[in-house]
Short mmCIF file of C-alpha atoms in Angstrom, two decimals:
data_model
loop_
_atom_site.label_atom_id
_atom_site.label_comp_id
_atom_site.label_asym_id
_atom_site.label_seq_id
_atom_site.Cartn_x
_atom_site.Cartn_y
_atom_site.Cartn_z
CA MET A 1 0.00 0.00 0.00
CA LEU A 2 1.25 3.45 -0.92
CA PRO A 3 1.00 6.26 1.63
CA GLU A 4 -1.96 8.62 1.23
CA ASP A 5 0.14 11.63 0.21
CA ILE A 6 1.60 9.58 -2.65
CA ILE A 7 -1.87 8.47 -3.74
CA ILE A 8 -2.90 12.14 -3.81
CA GLU A 9 0.12 12.96 -5.99
CA ILE A 10 -0.72 10.16 -8.44
CA LEU A 11 -4.44 10.88 -8.67
CA SER A 12 -3.84 14.60 -9.16
CA TRP A 13 -2.41 13.79 -12.62
CA ALA A 14 -5.34 11.60 -13.67
CA PRO A 15 -8.15 12.70 -16.02
CA THR A 16 -11.11 14.42 -14.37
CA MET A 17 -13.84 12.24 -15.89
CA TRP A 18 -12.11 9.02 -14.90
CA LEU A 19 -11.59 10.22 -11.33
CA HIS A 20 -15.27 11.02 -10.99
CA HIS A 21 -16.69 7.93 -12.65
CA HIS A 22 -14.19 5.22 -11.67
CA ALA A 23 -11.42 6.12 -9.19
CA ARG A 24 -14.02 7.30 -6.68
CA TYR A 25 -15.27 3.71 -6.31
CA VAL A 26 -11.89 2.07 -5.62
CA CYS A 27 -12.23 2.47 -1.84
CA LYS A 28 -13.50 4.90 0.78
CA THR A 29 -10.10 6.54 1.23
CA TRP A 30 -9.95 7.38 -2.46
CA ALA A 31 -13.53 8.66 -2.47
CA ALA A 32 -12.70 10.93 0.46
CA ILE A 33 -9.53 12.22 -1.24
CA ILE A 34 -11.37 13.01 -4.48
CA ASP A 35 -14.10 14.89 -2.60
CA THR A 36 -11.74 17.33 -0.89
CA PHE A 37 -11.35 20.87 -2.21
CA HIS A 38 -7.57 20.61 -1.76
CA PHE A 39 -7.47 17.69 -4.18
CA ALA A 40 -9.90 19.27 -6.68
CA GLN A 41 -7.73 22.38 -6.80
CA LEU A 42 -4.45 20.48 -7.17
CA GLN A 43 -5.90 18.27 -9.90
CA HIS A 44 -7.35 21.26 -11.76
CA ASP A 45 -4.05 23.18 -11.60
CA ARG A 46 -2.31 20.18 -13.11
CA ALA A 47 -4.93 19.66 -15.81
CA CYS A 48 -4.45 23.31 -16.77
CA TYR A 49 -0.72 22.79 -17.34
CA SER A 50 -1.58 20.58 -20.29
CA LYS A 51 -1.13 22.03 -23.72
CA PRO A 52 -3.32 22.64 -25.60
CA PRO A 53 -5.91 23.65 -22.98
CA GLY A 54 -9.30 22.00 -22.58
CA LEU A 55 -12.07 23.53 -24.68
CA TYR A 56 -15.80 23.91 -24.80
CA LEU A 57 -17.44 24.40 -28.16
CA SER A 58 -20.83 26.01 -27.79
CA ASN A 59 -23.32 26.29 -30.59
CA SER A 60 -25.79 29.11 -30.07
CA MET A 61 -28.04 27.85 -32.85
CA LEU A 62 -28.29 24.23 -31.63
CA PRO A 63 -27.17 24.42 -27.97
CA ASN A 64 -27.52 20.70 -27.34
CA THR A 65 -24.89 19.91 -29.99
CA SER A 66 -22.26 21.79 -27.93
CA TYR A 67 -19.41 19.66 -26.65
CA PHE A 68 -16.26 19.44 -24.52
CA MET A 69 -12.72 18.71 -25.65
CA ASP A 70 -9.90 17.46 -23.45
CA SER A 71 -6.23 17.84 -24.05
CA VAL A 72 -4.72 14.38 -24.55
CA ASN A 73 -1.03 14.05 -25.47
CA GLY A 74 -0.95 17.48 -27.05
CA GLN A 75 -4.14 16.99 -29.06
CA PHE A 76 -7.73 18.11 -28.65
CA VAL A 77 -9.91 15.05 -28.09
CA ARG A 78 -13.67 15.27 -27.86
CA ASN A 79 -15.07 13.73 -24.67
CA ASP A 80 -18.50 12.27 -24.10
CA LEU A 81 -19.58 14.52 -21.25
CA VAL A 82 -23.11 15.72 -21.91
CA THR A 83 -23.48 19.45 -22.40
CA PRO A 84 -25.51 21.35 -19.79
CA LEU A 85 -26.86 23.58 -22.56
CA THR A 86 -30.32 22.88 -23.88
CA LYS A 87 -32.56 24.86 -26.15
CA GLY A 88 -32.83 28.43 -24.91
CA THR A 89 -29.82 28.12 -22.60
CA TYR A 90 -26.61 30.00 -23.30
CA LEU A 91 -23.16 30.04 -21.83
CA ILE A 92 -22.08 33.43 -20.50
CA SER A 93 -18.77 32.72 -18.86
CA THR A 94 -16.64 29.79 -17.73
CA CYS A 95 -13.98 29.57 -15.05
CA ASP A 96 -12.06 26.62 -13.57
CA GLY A 97 -14.58 24.03 -14.69
CA ILE A 98 -17.65 25.99 -13.62
CA MET A 99 -20.03 27.30 -16.29
CA PHE A 100 -22.25 30.33 -15.87
CA CYS A 101 -25.38 30.04 -18.00
CA ASN A 102 -28.55 31.90 -18.83
CA CYS A 103 -31.80 30.09 -19.41
CA ASN A 104 -34.02 32.34 -21.51
CA TYR A 105 -37.20 30.35 -20.95
CA LEU A 106 -37.04 30.52 -17.20
CA ARG A 107 -35.36 33.95 -17.17
CA GLU A 108 -32.97 32.25 -14.82
CA TYR A 109 -29.22 32.36 -14.37
CA PHE A 110 -27.32 29.44 -12.95
CA VAL A 111 -23.81 28.08 -12.45
CA VAL A 112 -23.04 24.44 -12.99
CA ASN A 113 -20.19 21.99 -12.76
CA PRO A 114 -21.04 19.69 -15.69
CA ILE A 115 -19.13 16.73 -14.22
CA LEU A 116 -20.35 16.85 -10.63
CA ASN A 117 -24.01 16.67 -9.87
CA CYS A 118 -24.20 20.28 -8.78
CA SER A 119 -25.68 23.49 -10.03
CA PHE A 120 -26.65 26.67 -8.26
CA THR A 121 -29.38 29.10 -9.21
CA ILE A 122 -28.26 32.71 -9.08
CA PRO A 123 -30.44 35.10 -7.03
CA PRO A 124 -32.54 37.49 -9.13
CA LEU A 125 -30.56 40.28 -10.76
CA PRO A 126 -30.92 43.81 -9.38
CA SER A 127 -32.46 44.77 -12.72
CA LEU A 128 -33.42 42.96 -15.87
CA ASN A 129 -34.08 45.84 -18.24
CA GLY A 130 -32.04 46.01 -21.39
CA ILE A 131 -29.68 43.18 -20.57
CA SER A 132 -27.95 41.41 -23.42
CA GLY A 133 -27.32 38.56 -21.00
CA PHE A 134 -23.76 38.12 -22.15
CA LEU A 135 -21.46 41.13 -22.10
CA GLU A 136 -22.50 42.40 -18.69
CA PHE A 137 -21.25 39.41 -16.72
CA THR A 138 -18.22 37.47 -15.78
CA LEU A 139 -17.60 34.51 -13.48
CA ILE A 140 -14.31 34.20 -11.64
CA ARG A 141 -12.88 31.99 -8.93
CA VAL A 142 -11.11 33.75 -6.09
CA PRO A 143 -7.61 32.26 -6.40
CA HIS A 144 -6.78 29.37 -4.05
CA THR A 145 -10.31 29.25 -2.63
CA ALA A 146 -13.55 27.43 -3.43
CA LYS A 147 -15.26 30.81 -3.70
CA PHE A 148 -16.77 31.87 -7.02
CA LYS A 149 -17.89 35.41 -7.74
CA ILE A 150 -20.00 36.95 -10.47
CA PHE A 151 -19.52 40.56 -11.50
CA PHE A 152 -22.35 42.33 -13.26
CA ALA A 153 -22.59 45.79 -14.83
CA HIS A 154 -25.93 47.42 -15.38
CA SER A 155 -27.37 50.93 -15.76
CA ASN A 156 -24.41 52.81 -14.37
CA PHE A 157 -23.78 50.42 -11.50
CA LEU A 158 -21.46 47.53 -10.87
CA TYR A 159 -22.47 44.60 -8.71
CA GLY A 160 -20.74 41.62 -7.22
CA LEU A 161 -22.11 38.32 -5.92
CA THR A 162 -20.33 35.57 -4.05
CA ILE A 163 -21.99 32.31 -4.94
CA GLY A 164 -23.63 30.64 -1.98
CA ILE A 165 -22.82 33.46 0.44
CA GLY A 166 -25.34 36.11 1.40
CA ASN A 167 -27.47 35.27 -1.61
CA SER A 168 -27.72 38.88 -2.75
CA TRP A 169 -26.04 41.24 -5.18
CA LYS A 170 -23.80 43.81 -3.59
CA GLU A 171 -23.18 47.18 -5.16
CA ILE A 172 -19.48 47.74 -5.75
CA VAL A 173 -17.90 50.64 -3.92
CA GLY A 174 -16.95 53.37 -6.34
CA GLY A 175 -18.99 51.48 -8.89
CA LYS A 176 -21.08 54.39 -10.11
CA ILE A 177 -20.03 54.67 -13.71
CA GLU A 178 -21.02 56.55 -16.81
CA PRO A 179 -23.47 54.74 -19.08
CA ARG A 180 -20.55 53.53 -21.10
CA MET A 181 -19.92 50.22 -19.43
CA ARG A 182 -21.94 47.92 -21.59
CA MET A 183 -19.43 47.66 -24.36
CA TRP A 184 -17.02 44.81 -23.70
CA LYS A 185 -16.81 41.65 -21.76
CA PRO A 186 -14.53 42.01 -18.74
CA VAL A 187 -11.17 40.25 -18.81
CA TYR A 188 -9.89 38.42 -15.74
CA SER A 189 -6.17 38.29 -15.02
CA GLY A 190 -6.36 35.13 -12.92
CA SER A 191 -5.09 36.98 -9.82
CA ASN A 192 -6.30 40.17 -8.11
CA ASN A 193 -7.63 42.21 -10.96
CA LEU A 194 -10.59 42.19 -13.25
CA TYR A 195 -10.25 44.54 -16.22
CA TRP A 196 -13.44 46.04 -17.56
CA PRO A 197 -12.98 47.99 -20.80
CA THR A 198 -15.38 50.83 -21.44
CA MET A 199 -15.52 53.50 -24.12
CA GLU A 200 -13.25 55.82 -22.15
CA ALA A 201 -11.00 53.70 -19.97
CA VAL A 202 -10.20 50.23 -18.75
CA ILE A 203 -11.62 50.03 -15.24
CA VAL A 204 -9.80 47.80 -12.75
CA ILE A 205 -11.74 45.94 -10.08
CA ASP A 206 -10.10 44.25 -7.09
CA ILE A 207 -11.89 40.92 -6.97
CA TYR A 208 -11.11 40.32 -3.29
CA LYS A 209 -12.34 43.66 -1.96
CA GLU A 210 -14.93 44.16 -4.72
CA ILE A 211 -13.96 47.78 -5.22
CA ILE A 212 -12.75 49.79 -8.19
CA VAL A 213 -9.06 50.35 -7.66
CA GLY A 214 -8.16 52.37 -10.72
CA GLU A 215 -8.34 52.74 -14.44
CA TYR A 216 -6.06 52.66 -17.45
CA PRO A 217 -6.31 54.64 -20.67
CA LEU A 218 -7.45 52.97 -23.88
CA PRO A 219 -4.85 51.88 -26.44
CA TYR A 220 -6.41 54.04 -29.17
CA ASN A 221 -8.79 56.87 -29.71
CA TYR A 222 -12.18 55.22 -29.60
CA ALA A 223 -13.95 57.61 -31.95
CA LEU A 224 -11.50 56.89 -34.73
CA ASN A 225 -11.81 53.15 -34.52
CA TYR A 226 -14.65 51.08 -35.74
CA PRO A 227 -15.35 48.17 -35.46
CA SER A 228 -14.44 47.97 -31.83
CA PRO A 229 -11.36 46.16 -30.53
CA LYS A 230 -11.29 42.84 -28.73
CA TYR A 231 -9.72 42.53 -25.28
CA LEU A 232 -8.12 39.21 -24.36
CA TRP A 233 -5.81 37.99 -21.60
CA MET A 234 -2.44 37.10 -23.12
CA GLY A 235 -0.48 34.88 -20.73
CA ASN A 236 0.49 37.60 -18.27
CA CYS A 237 -0.89 40.84 -19.65
CA LEU A 238 -3.97 42.45 -21.13
CA SER A 239 -4.01 42.59 -24.92
CA SER A 240 -6.22 44.56 -27.24
CA ILE A 241 -6.70 43.64 -30.87
CA VAL A 242 -7.82 46.42 -33.13
CA GLY A 243 -8.92 45.87 -36.70
CA THR A 244 -7.52 48.10 -39.44
CA ASN A 245 -8.03 48.25 -43.16
CA HIS A 246 -11.58 46.84 -43.11
CA ASP A 247 -10.61 44.04 -40.73
CA THR A 248 -8.10 42.42 -43.05
CA SER A 249 -5.21 43.30 -40.75
CA PHE A 250 -4.97 43.91 -37.02
CA LYS A 251 -2.85 45.69 -34.46
CA ILE A 252 -2.19 43.91 -31.18
CA TYR A 253 -1.52 46.23 -28.23
CA VAL A 254 -0.40 45.13 -24.79
CA LEU A 255 -0.83 47.05 -21.54
CA ASP A 256 2.21 47.70 -19.38
CA ILE A 257 0.90 48.02 -15.83
CA ASP A 258 3.87 49.94 -14.44
CA SER A 259 4.11 52.63 -17.09
CA ARG A 260 0.31 52.61 -17.57
CA ARG A 261 0.92 52.60 -21.30
CA TRP A 262 -0.17 50.46 -24.19
CA SER A 263 2.46 49.52 -26.71
CA LEU A 264 2.08 48.07 -30.16
CA HIS A 265 3.08 44.43 -29.82
CA ARG A 266 2.50 43.06 -33.32
CA GLU A 267 0.71 43.82 -36.55
CA ILE A 268 -0.93 40.77 -38.07
CA GLY A 269 -2.78 39.95 -41.33
CA THR A 270 -3.55 39.59 -44.19
CA PHE A 271 -4.39 35.94 -43.59
CA ASP A 272 -3.70 33.40 -46.30
CA TYR A 273 -6.80 31.22 -46.09
CA VAL A 274 -5.99 29.47 -49.36
CA ALA A 275 -2.79 28.04 -47.88
CA ALA A 276 -4.39 27.21 -44.52
CA TYR A 277 -7.78 25.95 -45.66
CA GLY A 278 -7.34 24.94 -49.28
CA HIS A 279 -9.45 27.59 -50.94
CA GLU A 280 -10.82 31.09 -50.66
CA LEU A 281 -13.47 31.71 -48.01
CA THR A 282 -16.36 34.16 -48.10
CA ILE A 283 -16.29 35.49 -44.58
CA THR A 284 -19.39 36.92 -42.96
CA THR A 285 -18.02 37.53 -39.47
CA MET A 286 -14.68 37.13 -37.77
CA SER A 287 -13.95 37.11 -34.07
CA PHE A 288 -10.91 36.51 -31.88
CA CYS A 289 -11.46 33.86 -29.20
CA PHE A 290 -8.43 33.49 -26.92
CA TRP A 291 -4.69 33.17 -26.73
CA MET A 292 -3.08 29.74 -26.71
CA GLU A 293 0.64 30.33 -26.04
CA ASP A 294 1.93 32.32 -29.06
CA GLN A 295 -1.17 31.54 -31.07
CA ILE A 296 -4.25 33.66 -31.24
CA VAL A 297 -7.30 31.56 -31.93
CA PHE A 298 -10.07 33.13 -33.98
CA LYS A 299 -13.18 31.98 -35.71
CA ILE A 300 -14.78 32.94 -38.95
CA ASP A 301 -18.34 32.30 -39.99
CA VAL A 302 -18.65 31.51 -43.66
CA ASP A 303 -21.68 31.20 -45.83
CA GLU A 304 -20.11 29.27 -48.68
CA ALA A 305 -22.23 26.21 -47.94
CA ARG A 306 -25.40 28.18 -48.36
CA THR A 307 -27.49 27.53 -51.42
CA THR A 308 -30.55 29.33 -50.08
CA PRO A 309 -30.65 32.28 -47.68
CA ILE A 310 -32.06 30.12 -44.89
CA ASP A 311 -29.30 27.50 -44.99
CA PRO A 312 -27.18 27.63 -41.86
CA SER A 313 -23.72 29.06 -41.93
CA THR A 314 -20.67 27.22 -40.64
CA THR A 315 -17.85 28.24 -38.36
CA ILE A 316 -14.16 27.53 -38.96
CA PHE A 317 -11.47 27.97 -36.30
CA PHE A 318 -7.94 29.10 -37.08
CA GLY A 319 -4.83 29.70 -35.03
CA TYR A 320 -2.31 32.36 -36.00
CA ASN A 321 1.16 32.16 -34.48
CA ILE A 322 2.41 35.69 -33.99
CA ASN A 323 6.05 34.59 -33.95
CA THR A 324 6.18 32.26 -36.93
CA ARG A 325 3.40 34.22 -38.71
CA GLN A 326 1.80 30.95 -39.66
CA LEU A 327 -1.94 30.51 -40.04
CA THR A 328 -3.25 27.02 -39.38
CA LYS A 329 -6.71 25.54 -39.39
CA ILE A 330 -7.26 24.03 -35.93
CA GLU A 331 -7.98 20.57 -37.24
CA ALA A 332 -9.91 19.13 -34.29
CA ILE A 333 -12.35 22.02 -34.07
CA ALA A 334 -12.06 23.57 -37.52
CA ASP A 335 -15.30 22.15 -38.86
CA ALA A 336 -17.56 21.83 -35.86
CA GLY A 337 -20.64 21.48 -38.05
CA GLU A 338 -23.52 23.75 -38.82
CA GLY A 339 -24.42 26.54 -36.49
CA PHE A 340 -22.81 29.55 -34.85
CA TRP A 341 -20.00 28.20 -32.73
CA ILE A 342 -17.96 29.81 -29.99
CA ALA A 343 -14.80 28.21 -28.59
CA TRP A 344 -14.11 28.69 -24.89
CA ARG A 345 -11.07 27.80 -22.87
CA HIS A 346 -12.64 25.40 -20.42
CA THR A 347 -10.96 22.65 -18.44
CA ASN A 348 -13.35 20.47 -16.48
CA SER A 349 -12.71 20.19 -12.77
CA LEU A 350 -13.95 18.50 -9.61
CA ILE A 351 -14.37 21.81 -7.83
CA SER A 352 -17.83 21.79 -6.34
CA LEU A 353 -20.41 24.52 -5.81
CA PRO A 354 -22.55 25.23 -2.78
CA SER A 355 -26.01 23.74 -2.96
CA ASN A 356 -29.21 25.79 -3.30
CA HIS A 357 -30.87 23.31 -0.98
CA ALA A 358 -28.29 23.36 1.80
CA MET B 1 19.88 8.39 11.76
CA ALA B 2 23.52 9.57 11.48
CA GLU B 3 26.67 7.63 12.37
CA LYS B 4 30.38 8.30 11.94
CA ALA B 5 32.38 7.08 8.96
CA SER B 6 35.94 7.53 7.79
CA PRO B 7 36.54 11.08 6.59
CA SER B 8 36.74 11.67 2.84
CA SER B 9 36.21 14.67 0.56
CA ASN B 10 33.18 16.86 1.23
CA SER B 11 30.79 14.30 -0.25
CA ILE B 12 27.75 13.12 1.71
CA SER B 13 27.40 9.45 2.58
CA LEU B 14 23.93 7.93 2.28
CA LYS B 15 23.16 4.45 3.56
CA THR B 16 20.26 2.58 2.00
CA VAL B 17 17.94 0.20 3.81
CA ASP B 18 19.74 -2.76 2.20
CA GLY B 19 23.08 -1.58 3.65
CA LYS B 20 24.80 0.03 0.64
CA ILE B 21 26.65 3.31 1.14
CA PHE B 22 26.52 5.95 -1.61
CA LYS B 23 28.75 9.02 -1.69
CA VAL B 24 27.06 11.98 -3.34
CA SER B 25 27.97 15.64 -3.75
CA PRO B 26 26.23 18.20 -1.51
CA ALA B 27 24.58 19.65 -4.66
CA ILE B 28 22.86 16.32 -5.28
CA ALA B 29 22.03 15.61 -1.64
CA ASN B 30 20.49 19.08 -1.23
CA GLN B 31 17.80 18.24 -3.76
CA MET B 32 16.47 15.59 -1.41
CA LEU B 33 14.51 17.94 0.80
CA THR B 34 14.01 15.44 3.62
CA ILE B 35 17.73 15.11 4.34
CA GLN B 36 18.58 18.78 3.72
CA PRO B 37 18.53 19.73 7.43
CA LEU B 38 20.82 16.77 8.23
CA ILE B 39 23.40 17.86 5.67
CA LYS B 40 23.86 21.25 7.29
CA ASP B 41 24.86 19.69 10.59
CA SER B 42 26.95 16.89 9.15
CA ASP B 43 30.64 16.71 8.42
CA SER B 44 32.36 14.50 5.90
CA SER B 45 32.41 11.60 8.35
CA THR B 46 28.60 11.49 8.76
CA ILE B 47 26.54 8.69 7.24
CA ILE B 48 22.84 9.38 6.75
CA SER B 49 20.61 6.31 6.87
CA LEU B 50 17.57 6.19 4.59
CA PRO B 51 14.96 3.79 5.98
CA ASP B 52 12.55 3.75 3.00
CA VAL B 53 15.14 3.72 0.22
CA ALA B 54 16.83 0.69 -1.36
CA ALA B 55 20.08 0.81 -3.34
CA PHE B 56 18.17 0.38 -6.61
CA HIS B 57 16.02 3.42 -5.83
CA LEU B 58 18.93 5.62 -4.79
CA THR B 59 20.84 4.66 -7.93
CA LYS B 60 17.87 5.80 -10.03
CA ILE B 61 17.42 9.00 -8.02
CA ILE B 62 21.10 9.93 -8.47
CA GLU B 63 20.85 9.07 -12.16
CA TYR B 64 17.95 11.52 -12.42
CA LEU B 65 19.54 14.32 -10.40
CA GLU B 66 22.81 14.09 -12.34
CA GLY B 67 21.28 13.45 -15.76
CA LYS B 68 18.55 16.08 -15.86
CA PRO B 69 20.76 19.18 -15.49
CA ALA B 70 23.16 17.71 -18.06
CA ALA B 71 20.39 17.41 -20.66
CA ALA B 72 19.78 20.38 -22.97
CA PRO B 73 16.47 22.18 -22.19
CA SER B 74 14.92 20.76 -25.36
CA ALA B 75 16.04 17.24 -24.39
CA VAL B 76 14.60 17.18 -20.85
CA ASP B 77 11.33 15.54 -21.96
CA ALA B 78 13.24 12.83 -23.82
CA PHE B 79 15.51 12.28 -20.82
CA GLU B 80 12.52 11.91 -18.49
CA ALA B 81 10.75 9.54 -20.88
CA GLN B 82 13.91 7.41 -21.10
CA PHE B 83 14.32 7.49 -17.31
CA VAL B 84 10.93 5.84 -16.63
CA LYS B 85 10.76 3.72 -19.78
CA ASP B 86 12.04 0.37 -18.52
CA LEU B 87 10.63 0.45 -15.00
CA SER B 88 8.11 -2.25 -14.09
CA PRO B 89 4.94 -1.26 -12.18
CA GLU B 90 6.49 -2.70 -8.99
CA GLU B 91 9.69 -0.71 -9.50
CA LEU B 92 7.67 2.44 -10.22
CA LYS B 93 5.71 2.09 -6.99
CA GLY B 94 8.83 1.37 -4.91
CA LEU B 95 10.68 4.27 -6.49
CA LEU B 96 7.72 6.57 -5.94
CA ILE B 97 7.69 5.71 -2.23
CA ALA B 98 11.45 6.40 -2.01
CA VAL B 99 11.12 9.65 -3.96
CA GLY B 100 8.15 10.70 -1.85
CA TYR B 101 10.06 9.96 1.35
CA LEU B 102 13.12 11.91 0.23
CA LYS B 103 11.03 14.67 -1.39
CA VAL B 104 13.21 14.80 -4.48
CA ASN B 105 12.78 17.99 -6.51
CA GLY B 106 10.85 17.38 -9.73
CA LEU B 107 10.98 13.61 -9.48
CA VAL B 108 7.79 13.25 -7.39
CA ASP B 109 5.81 14.89 -10.21
CA LEU B 110 7.45 12.78 -12.91
CA MET B 111 6.91 9.51 -11.05
CA ALA B 112 3.34 10.29 -9.96
CA ASN B 113 2.48 11.35 -13.51
CA THR B 114 4.00 8.14 -14.89
CA VAL B 115 1.98 5.96 -12.51
CA ALA B 116 -1.16 8.00 -13.28
CA LYS B 117 -0.67 7.21 -16.99
CA LEU B 118 -0.63 3.49 -16.17
CA ILE B 119 -3.94 3.54 -14.31
CA GLU B 120 -5.95 6.27 -16.01
CA ASN B 121 -8.97 5.01 -17.90
CA LYS B 122 -8.55 1.57 -16.32
CA SER B 123 -11.35 -0.25 -14.50
CA VAL B 124 -11.89 -0.03 -10.76
CA GLU B 125 -10.89 -3.71 -10.38
CA TYR B 126 -7.65 -3.17 -12.30
CA VAL B 127 -6.72 -0.22 -10.09
CA ARG B 128 -7.48 -2.12 -6.86
CA LYS B 129 -5.24 -4.96 -8.02
CA PHE B 130 -2.51 -2.56 -9.16
CA PHE B 131 -2.30 -0.87 -5.75
CA GLY B 132 -3.33 -3.84 -3.63
CA VAL B 133 -6.32 -1.87 -2.34
CA VAL B 134 -9.24 -3.71 -0.74
CA ASN B 135 -12.74 -2.57 -1.61
CA ASP B 136 -14.24 -1.41 1.68
CA PHE B 137 -17.57 -0.27 0.21
CA THR B 138 -20.58 -2.43 0.97
CA PRO B 139 -22.81 -2.90 -2.10
CA ALA B 140 -25.37 -0.61 -0.46
CA GLU B 141 -22.79 2.10 0.19
CA GLU B 142 -21.50 1.90 -3.34
CA ALA B 143 -25.02 2.14 -4.77
CA LYS B 144 -25.69 5.19 -2.62
CA CYS B 145 -22.44 6.80 -3.73
CA ARG B 146 -23.27 6.18 -7.40
CA GLN B 147 -26.70 7.63 -6.94
CA GLU B 148 -25.30 10.78 -5.32
CA HIS B 149 -22.88 11.29 -8.18
CA ALA B 150 -25.24 10.50 -11.03
CA TRP B 151 -24.96 12.96 -13.84
CA ALA B 152 -27.03 16.06 -13.53
CA PHE B 153 -27.59 15.96 -17.26
CA ASP B 154 -28.58 12.57 -18.49
CA GLY B 155 -28.45 13.40 -22.16
CA VAL B 156 -32.18 13.32 -22.66
CA ASP B 157 -32.99 15.83 -25.34
CA GLU B 158 -35.73 18.33 -24.66
CA ASP B 159 -36.36 19.05 -28.33
#
């Protein structure tokens, strides 16, 4: 028999699904280990080391065809975990294996761990008027704790909610803002700060204290730039990707926290789809998804398959390496099928949520 | 744990459970976190006894600690793969206990990961046999556990 601390070390490298469905039944000691928050956190940290990361592919047209992908030996491999999304339910945000969803039918928001049998219904929002249900929210986990928080911006106010504690939305101190907030999805650094880009500044929220602690200038003059930039977390800094020349090329800016300045990091484009995909593509929309090491992953929706105006469009995912300047079709997720797909960085975990019924 | 031996250069003497004495440099010995405090107080005549470590294990541990820094950064993965390649499951488990006892930098992760690869996606029965674990669930307890952890989403389509 191996000592318990060695068993913990071994199991922390094992796949999440297998731990939940098999390892748990080996003996009571193992079941107890797998149920602890310490273990769930260690195992999740290790799963996140894997490259590429885990993914969730959500289809807003046919939500129940959405699916999860694990990282296995450097490849994306689809797993058979059933999606929590059903018709009328949309994913808003995902963090450390927990998904934050909106069910249109029930006008209900909930968080769920799709592996564990646990979900939590979010208390009613302070206001429901004029919500897109997507841009105004983000879910984060307070580092090194089992605490999850949701931040919400609405009609000049910012709110915070700690899931399972207090059961009510709390107005954020210093959170009175101009009606300019509803522009971009906030970007979480993974540590203290949540960055919320607005039309005039990037507001910084301390996720522990739930207060606004400062703001940074924008990387560009907003009025001169349309369409709007995308903000994404790039390893250890905030990046902003601004389209130029009718969105055929892009400027990537990064924010230096100390000097409070944005600097031009790279200029990318024009993408050679013929080399990467085999032929020309008629692109209807393009959107950057996330950074994966030196690659920026983006999706394009194409309507080439359409023969009638009501035929569905398809989504193709590409990765562009900013160092080698190579564009590659991301084979495993490139042709997800019909619908409007979004790729999320999502690595399933055994981190549990409080219960609504407790 | 420490006894006196004949003085030699400033190497550290480690005595395995099967009675073999290894002389290692302080740089190597210092990466075994468990014996670090003993090294500080020891002189060249000290022998440190390692109760959970056999000569085979210590040979492998020294091979790792000497070989890894010598490998080029791009060759570390290949070195680690080679290091664990020919170990049997029994040797892996014994080495993991030794490495866990000595708290060897980097090697705990490599060994635990290697063992995890052997058992992942295997059946519950296979894993019990592999580790010599006895099932202490009663059928009723196991059924209850399975019920509690049933999937929230059973795949039934609402459309």
